[in-house]
Structure formats: C-alpha cells, structure tokens
mmCIF file with all atom_site columns, C-alpha atoms in Angstrom:
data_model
loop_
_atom_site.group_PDB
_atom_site.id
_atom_site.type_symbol
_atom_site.label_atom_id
_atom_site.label_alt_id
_atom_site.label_comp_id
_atom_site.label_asym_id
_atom_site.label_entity_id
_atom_site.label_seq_id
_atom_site.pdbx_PDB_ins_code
_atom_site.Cartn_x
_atom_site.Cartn_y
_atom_site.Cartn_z
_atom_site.occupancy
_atom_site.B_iso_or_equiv
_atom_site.pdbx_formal_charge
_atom_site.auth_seq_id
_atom_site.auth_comp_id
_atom_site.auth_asym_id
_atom_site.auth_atom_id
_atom_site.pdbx_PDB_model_num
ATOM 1  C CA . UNK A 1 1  ? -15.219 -165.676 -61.359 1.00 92.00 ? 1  UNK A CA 1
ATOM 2  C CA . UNK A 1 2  ? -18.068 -166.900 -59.406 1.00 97.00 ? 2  UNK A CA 1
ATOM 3  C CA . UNK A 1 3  ? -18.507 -168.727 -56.353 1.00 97.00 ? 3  UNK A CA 1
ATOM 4  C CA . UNK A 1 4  ? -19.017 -172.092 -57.841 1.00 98.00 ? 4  UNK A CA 1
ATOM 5  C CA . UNK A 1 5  ? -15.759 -171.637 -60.075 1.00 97.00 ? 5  UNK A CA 1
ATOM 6  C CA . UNK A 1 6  ? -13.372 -171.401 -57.407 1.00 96.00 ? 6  UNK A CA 1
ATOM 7  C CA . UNK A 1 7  ? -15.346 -174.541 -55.289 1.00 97.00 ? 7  UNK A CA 1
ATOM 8  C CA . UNK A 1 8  ? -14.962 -176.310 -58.275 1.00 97.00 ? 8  UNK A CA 1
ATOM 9  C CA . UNK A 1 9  ? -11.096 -175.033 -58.876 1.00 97.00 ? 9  UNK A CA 1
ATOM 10 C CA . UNK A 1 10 ? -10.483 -175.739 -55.420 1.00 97.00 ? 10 UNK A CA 1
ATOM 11 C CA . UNK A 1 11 ? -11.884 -179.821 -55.569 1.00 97.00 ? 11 UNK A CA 1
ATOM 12 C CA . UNK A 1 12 ? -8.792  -180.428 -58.302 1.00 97.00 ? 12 UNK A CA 1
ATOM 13 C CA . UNK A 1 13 ? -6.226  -178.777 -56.299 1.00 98.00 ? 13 UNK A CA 1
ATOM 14 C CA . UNK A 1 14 ? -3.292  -181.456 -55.029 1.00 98.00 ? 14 UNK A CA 1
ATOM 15 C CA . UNK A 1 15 ? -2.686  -181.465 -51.580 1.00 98.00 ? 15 UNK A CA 1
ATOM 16 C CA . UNK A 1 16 ? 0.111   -178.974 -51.956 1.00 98.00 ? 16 UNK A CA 1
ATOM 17 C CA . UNK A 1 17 ? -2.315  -176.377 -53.648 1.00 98.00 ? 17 UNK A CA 1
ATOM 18 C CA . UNK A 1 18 ? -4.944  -176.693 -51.130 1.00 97.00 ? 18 UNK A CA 1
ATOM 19 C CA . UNK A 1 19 ? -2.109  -176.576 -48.478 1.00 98.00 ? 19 UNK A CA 1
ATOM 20 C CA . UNK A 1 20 ? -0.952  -173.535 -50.258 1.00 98.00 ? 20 UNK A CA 1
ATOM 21 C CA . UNK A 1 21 ? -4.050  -172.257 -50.081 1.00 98.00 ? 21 UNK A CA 1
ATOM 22 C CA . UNK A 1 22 ? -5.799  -172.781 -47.256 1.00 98.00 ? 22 UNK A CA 1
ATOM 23 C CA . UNK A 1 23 ? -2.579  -170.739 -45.831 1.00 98.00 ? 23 UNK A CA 1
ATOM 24 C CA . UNK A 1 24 ? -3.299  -167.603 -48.203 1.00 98.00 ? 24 UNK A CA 1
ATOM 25 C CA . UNK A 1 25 ? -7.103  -167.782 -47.322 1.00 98.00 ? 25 UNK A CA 1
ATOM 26 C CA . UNK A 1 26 ? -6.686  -168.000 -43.565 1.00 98.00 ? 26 UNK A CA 1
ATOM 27 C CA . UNK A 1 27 ? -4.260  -164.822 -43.952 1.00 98.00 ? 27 UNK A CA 1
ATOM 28 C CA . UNK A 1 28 ? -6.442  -163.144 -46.428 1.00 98.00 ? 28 UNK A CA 1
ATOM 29 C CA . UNK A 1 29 ? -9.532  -163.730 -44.339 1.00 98.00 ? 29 UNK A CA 1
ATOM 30 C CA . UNK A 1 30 ? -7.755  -162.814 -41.034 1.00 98.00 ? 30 UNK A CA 1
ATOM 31 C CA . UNK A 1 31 ? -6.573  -159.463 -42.853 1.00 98.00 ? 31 UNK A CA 1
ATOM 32 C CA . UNK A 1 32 ? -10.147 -158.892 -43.976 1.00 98.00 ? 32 UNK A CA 1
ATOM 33 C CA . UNK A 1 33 ? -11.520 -159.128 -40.158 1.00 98.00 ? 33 UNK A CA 1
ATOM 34 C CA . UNK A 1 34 ? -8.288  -156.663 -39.085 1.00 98.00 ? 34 UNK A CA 1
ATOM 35 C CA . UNK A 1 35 ? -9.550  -154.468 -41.186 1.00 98.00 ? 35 UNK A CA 1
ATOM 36 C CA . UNK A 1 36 ? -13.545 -154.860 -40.186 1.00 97.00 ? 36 UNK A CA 1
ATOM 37 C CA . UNK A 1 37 ? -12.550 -154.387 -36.452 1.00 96.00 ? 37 UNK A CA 1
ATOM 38 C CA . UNK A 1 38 ? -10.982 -151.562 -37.367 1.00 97.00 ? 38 UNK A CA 1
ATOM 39 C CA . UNK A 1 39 ? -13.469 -149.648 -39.187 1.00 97.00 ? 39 UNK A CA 1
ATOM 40 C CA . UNK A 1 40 ? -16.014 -150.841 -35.908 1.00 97.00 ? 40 UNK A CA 1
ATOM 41 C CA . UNK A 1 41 ? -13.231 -149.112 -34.097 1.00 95.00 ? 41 UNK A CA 1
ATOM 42 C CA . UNK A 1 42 ? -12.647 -145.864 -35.577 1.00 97.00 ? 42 UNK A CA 1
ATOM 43 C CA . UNK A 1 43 ? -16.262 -145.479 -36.614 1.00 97.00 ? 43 UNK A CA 1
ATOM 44 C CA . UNK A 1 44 ? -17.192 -145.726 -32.983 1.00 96.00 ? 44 UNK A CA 1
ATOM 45 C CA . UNK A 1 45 ? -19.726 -148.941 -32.556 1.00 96.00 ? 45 UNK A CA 1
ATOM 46 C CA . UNK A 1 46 ? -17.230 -150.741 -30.206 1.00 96.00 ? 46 UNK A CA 1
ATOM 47 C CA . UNK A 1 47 ? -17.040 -147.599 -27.589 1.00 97.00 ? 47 UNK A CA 1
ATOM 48 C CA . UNK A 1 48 ? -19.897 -149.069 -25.422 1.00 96.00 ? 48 UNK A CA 1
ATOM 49 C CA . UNK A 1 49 ? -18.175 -152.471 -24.990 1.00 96.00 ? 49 UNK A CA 1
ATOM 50 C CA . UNK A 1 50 ? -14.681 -150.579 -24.161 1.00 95.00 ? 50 UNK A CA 1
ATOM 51 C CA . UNK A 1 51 ? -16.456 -148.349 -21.687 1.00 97.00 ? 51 UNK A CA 1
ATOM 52 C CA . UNK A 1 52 ? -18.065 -151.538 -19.953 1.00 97.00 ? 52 UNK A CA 1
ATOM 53 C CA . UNK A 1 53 ? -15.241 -153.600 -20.000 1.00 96.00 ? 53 UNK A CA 1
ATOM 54 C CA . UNK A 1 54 ? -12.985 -150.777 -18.060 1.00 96.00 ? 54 UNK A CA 1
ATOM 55 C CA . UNK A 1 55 ? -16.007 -149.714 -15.867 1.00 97.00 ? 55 UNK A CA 1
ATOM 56 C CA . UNK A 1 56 ? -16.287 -153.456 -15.005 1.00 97.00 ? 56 UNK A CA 1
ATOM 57 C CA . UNK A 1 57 ? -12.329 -153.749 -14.295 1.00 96.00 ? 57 UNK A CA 1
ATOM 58 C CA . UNK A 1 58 ? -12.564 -150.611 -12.515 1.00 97.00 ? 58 UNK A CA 1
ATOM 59 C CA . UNK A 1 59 ? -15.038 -152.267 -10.360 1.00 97.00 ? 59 UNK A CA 1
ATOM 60 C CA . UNK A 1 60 ? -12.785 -155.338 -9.659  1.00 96.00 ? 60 UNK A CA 1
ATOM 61 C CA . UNK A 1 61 ? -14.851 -157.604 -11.963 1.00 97.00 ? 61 UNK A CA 1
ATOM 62 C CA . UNK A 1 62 ? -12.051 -158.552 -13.739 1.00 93.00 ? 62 UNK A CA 1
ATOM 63 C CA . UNK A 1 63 ? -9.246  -161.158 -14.002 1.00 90.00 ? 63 UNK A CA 1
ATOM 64 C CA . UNK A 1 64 ? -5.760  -161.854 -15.424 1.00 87.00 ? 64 UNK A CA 1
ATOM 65 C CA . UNK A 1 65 ? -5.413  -164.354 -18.585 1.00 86.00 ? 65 UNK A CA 1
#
C-alpha cells in the first residue's frame, strides 16, 4: 500500500476511526523512536552526550526538574 492509499483511507475514516487511529499511530510511532534511541544507545553514538551531561553535573552545572 502506498503512501497516498492510506492518506486517502485515512480522509473517509469517521471520527471514531481516526480517533482509533490516531491512538495506534502515536503508540506505533512512539514504539518506533524507543526502539531508534535504543539502537543510538547500544551502538554507542549517544556516549559523548552522556559523558557531557555527567561531566557538566559533576561540575555543578546542573539542576533538579
């Protein structure tokens, strides 16, 4: 199914459809960025922003949220 298929499935969904699923998107999408974070993580590209953020706490430069 292509791109323009599901925009044009989406325009003739009722309200409870979209409802429906805009709520399995935003869950799909968010499990889709868990799982790009995670591969960042594990494959090492988000070391240098760990090791600034805790030299930069370590320094004091930080703050409680």
């Amino acid at each position: 199914m292509s791109v323009q298929e599901v925009e044009h499935a989406v325009t003739h969904f009722t309200n409870d459809e979209l409802k429906t699923f805009r709520k399995w998107f935003t869950d799909f999408d968010m499990e889709q960025w868990d799982k790009e974070i995670e591969a960042d993580s594990n494959s090492g590209r988000l070391d240098s922003f760990i090791s600034k953020a805790l030299e930069e706490h370590r320094a004091g430069q930080s703050s409680d949220i």
